[in-house]
XYZ file of C-alpha atoms in Angstrom:
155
model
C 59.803 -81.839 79.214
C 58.905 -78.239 77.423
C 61.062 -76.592 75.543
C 60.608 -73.270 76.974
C 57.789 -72.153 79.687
C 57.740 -68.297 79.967
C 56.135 -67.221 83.860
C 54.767 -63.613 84.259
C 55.017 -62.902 87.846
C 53.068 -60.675 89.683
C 49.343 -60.467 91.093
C 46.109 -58.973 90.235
C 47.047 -55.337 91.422
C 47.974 -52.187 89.698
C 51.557 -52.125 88.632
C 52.008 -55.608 89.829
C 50.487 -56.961 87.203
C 52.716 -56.281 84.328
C 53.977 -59.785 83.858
C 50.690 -60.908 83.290
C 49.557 -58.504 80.500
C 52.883 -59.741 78.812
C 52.249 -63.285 78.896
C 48.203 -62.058 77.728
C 50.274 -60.053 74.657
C 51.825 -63.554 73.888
C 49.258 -65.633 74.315
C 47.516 -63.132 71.782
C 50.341 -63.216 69.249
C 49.009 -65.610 66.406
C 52.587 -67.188 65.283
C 52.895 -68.589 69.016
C 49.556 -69.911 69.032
C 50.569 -72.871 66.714
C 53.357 -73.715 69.077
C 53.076 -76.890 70.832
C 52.801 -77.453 74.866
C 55.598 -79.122 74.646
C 57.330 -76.785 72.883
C 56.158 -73.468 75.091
C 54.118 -72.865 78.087
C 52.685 -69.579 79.198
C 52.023 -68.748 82.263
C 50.514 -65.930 84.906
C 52.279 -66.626 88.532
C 50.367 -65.037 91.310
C 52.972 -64.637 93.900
C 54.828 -67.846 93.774
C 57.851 -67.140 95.959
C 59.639 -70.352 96.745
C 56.673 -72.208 94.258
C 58.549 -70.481 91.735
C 61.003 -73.464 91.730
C 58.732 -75.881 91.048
C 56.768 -73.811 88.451
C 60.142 -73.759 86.533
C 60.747 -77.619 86.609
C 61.212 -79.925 83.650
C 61.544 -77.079 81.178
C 64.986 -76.749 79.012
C 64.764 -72.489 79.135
C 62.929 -70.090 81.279
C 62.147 -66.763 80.834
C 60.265 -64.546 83.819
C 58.791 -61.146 83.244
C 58.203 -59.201 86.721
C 57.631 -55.824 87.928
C 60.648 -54.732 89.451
C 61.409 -51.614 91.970
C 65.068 -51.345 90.774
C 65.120 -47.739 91.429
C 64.763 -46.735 87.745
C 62.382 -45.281 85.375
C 58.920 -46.662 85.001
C 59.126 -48.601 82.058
C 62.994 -49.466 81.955
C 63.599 -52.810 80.687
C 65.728 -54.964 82.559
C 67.341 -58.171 81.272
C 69.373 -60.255 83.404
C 71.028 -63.436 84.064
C 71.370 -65.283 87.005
C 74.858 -63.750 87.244
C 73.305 -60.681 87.266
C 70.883 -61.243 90.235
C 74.447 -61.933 92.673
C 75.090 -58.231 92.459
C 71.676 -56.504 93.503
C 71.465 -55.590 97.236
C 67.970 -54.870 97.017
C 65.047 -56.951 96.408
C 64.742 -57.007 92.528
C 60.924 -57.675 92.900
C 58.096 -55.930 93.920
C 57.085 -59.359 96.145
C 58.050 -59.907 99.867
C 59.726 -63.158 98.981
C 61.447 -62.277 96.011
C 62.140 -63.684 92.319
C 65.803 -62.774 93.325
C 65.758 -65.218 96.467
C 63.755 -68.418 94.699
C 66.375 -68.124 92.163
C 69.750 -68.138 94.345
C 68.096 -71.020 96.627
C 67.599 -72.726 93.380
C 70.512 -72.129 91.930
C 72.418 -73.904 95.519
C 70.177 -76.479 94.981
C 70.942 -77.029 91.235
C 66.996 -77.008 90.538
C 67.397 -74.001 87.789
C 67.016 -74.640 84.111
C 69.722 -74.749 81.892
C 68.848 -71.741 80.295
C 67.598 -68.718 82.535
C 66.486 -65.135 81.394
C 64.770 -62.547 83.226
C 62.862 -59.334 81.926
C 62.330 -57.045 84.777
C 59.771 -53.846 84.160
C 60.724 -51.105 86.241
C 57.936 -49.588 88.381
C 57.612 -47.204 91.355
C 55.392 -49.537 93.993
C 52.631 -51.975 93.150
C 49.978 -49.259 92.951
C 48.671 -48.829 89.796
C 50.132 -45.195 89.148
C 51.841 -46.672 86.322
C 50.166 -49.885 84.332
C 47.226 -47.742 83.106
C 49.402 -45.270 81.137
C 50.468 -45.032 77.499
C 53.842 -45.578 78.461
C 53.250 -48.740 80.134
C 50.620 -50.529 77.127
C 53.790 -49.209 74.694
C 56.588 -51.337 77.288
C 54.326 -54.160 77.440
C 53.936 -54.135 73.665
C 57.518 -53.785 72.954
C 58.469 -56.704 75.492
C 56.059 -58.705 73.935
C 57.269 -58.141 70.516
C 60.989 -58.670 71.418
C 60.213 -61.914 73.223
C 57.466 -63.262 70.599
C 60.681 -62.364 67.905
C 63.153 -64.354 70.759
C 60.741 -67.355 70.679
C 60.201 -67.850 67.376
C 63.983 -67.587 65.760
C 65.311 -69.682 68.804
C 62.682 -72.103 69.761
């Protein structure tokens, strides 16, 4: 079982992408590098709707980092909980078959880790009108840093 596997969601294009330059920022970051598989996993998700229960399987904590159209900013930060996902009437993803929707199945099946956060990055649409600006390398280096900090004081 790992300790924790941290999933950047998202896909090759534009904007939709943002997970996966924050798990490239970790995988980067030289403290994390001495970590263990079985301590932490990274790991780009292209897509994974439903497969995003099994991705999360046999690890103790989660954390996901996706591009989210949650009607704010570019660049907002979002953390969440699961609790937090029950409230959201839109899809908090910027995928057909949400984040949002693989984890409420999960969670009625009782396939979600014990521990569960979720780092949404606000963006406009999956173009990339956003992930080649400033503002965006500065959010993705700022996510990374708080995360990097998370993992290596609690894991």
């Amino acid at each position: 079982m790992t300790r924790l596997r941290v999933l950047g969601i998202g896909s090759p294009f534009g904007d939709d992408r943002l997970g996966w330059e924050v798990i490239k920022g970790l995988q980067q970051c030289a403290p994390l590098q001495a970590l263990t598989d079985d301590k932490l996993q990274l790991q780009c998700c292209d897509r994974p709707g439903m497969r995003l229960l099994e991705l999360m399987r046999n690890a103790q904590s989660v954390i996901l980092i996706d591009a989210v159209k949650s009607g704010a900013r570019p660049g907002t930060l979002h953390a969440l909980q699961m609790s937090d996902l029950a409230g959201l009437n839109a899809p908090f993803s910027s995928h057909a078959s949400g984040v949002a929707d693989a984890l409420k199945m999960g969670e009625v099946l009782k396939l979600l880790p014990p521990e569960l956060l979720i780092y949404g990055i606000a963006i406009e649409d999956a173009g990339a009108g956003f992930i080649g600006t400033k503002h965006a390398r500065d959010v993705v280096k700022r996510l990374v840093s708080r995360i990097a900090k998370r993992i290596l004081t609690q894991y």
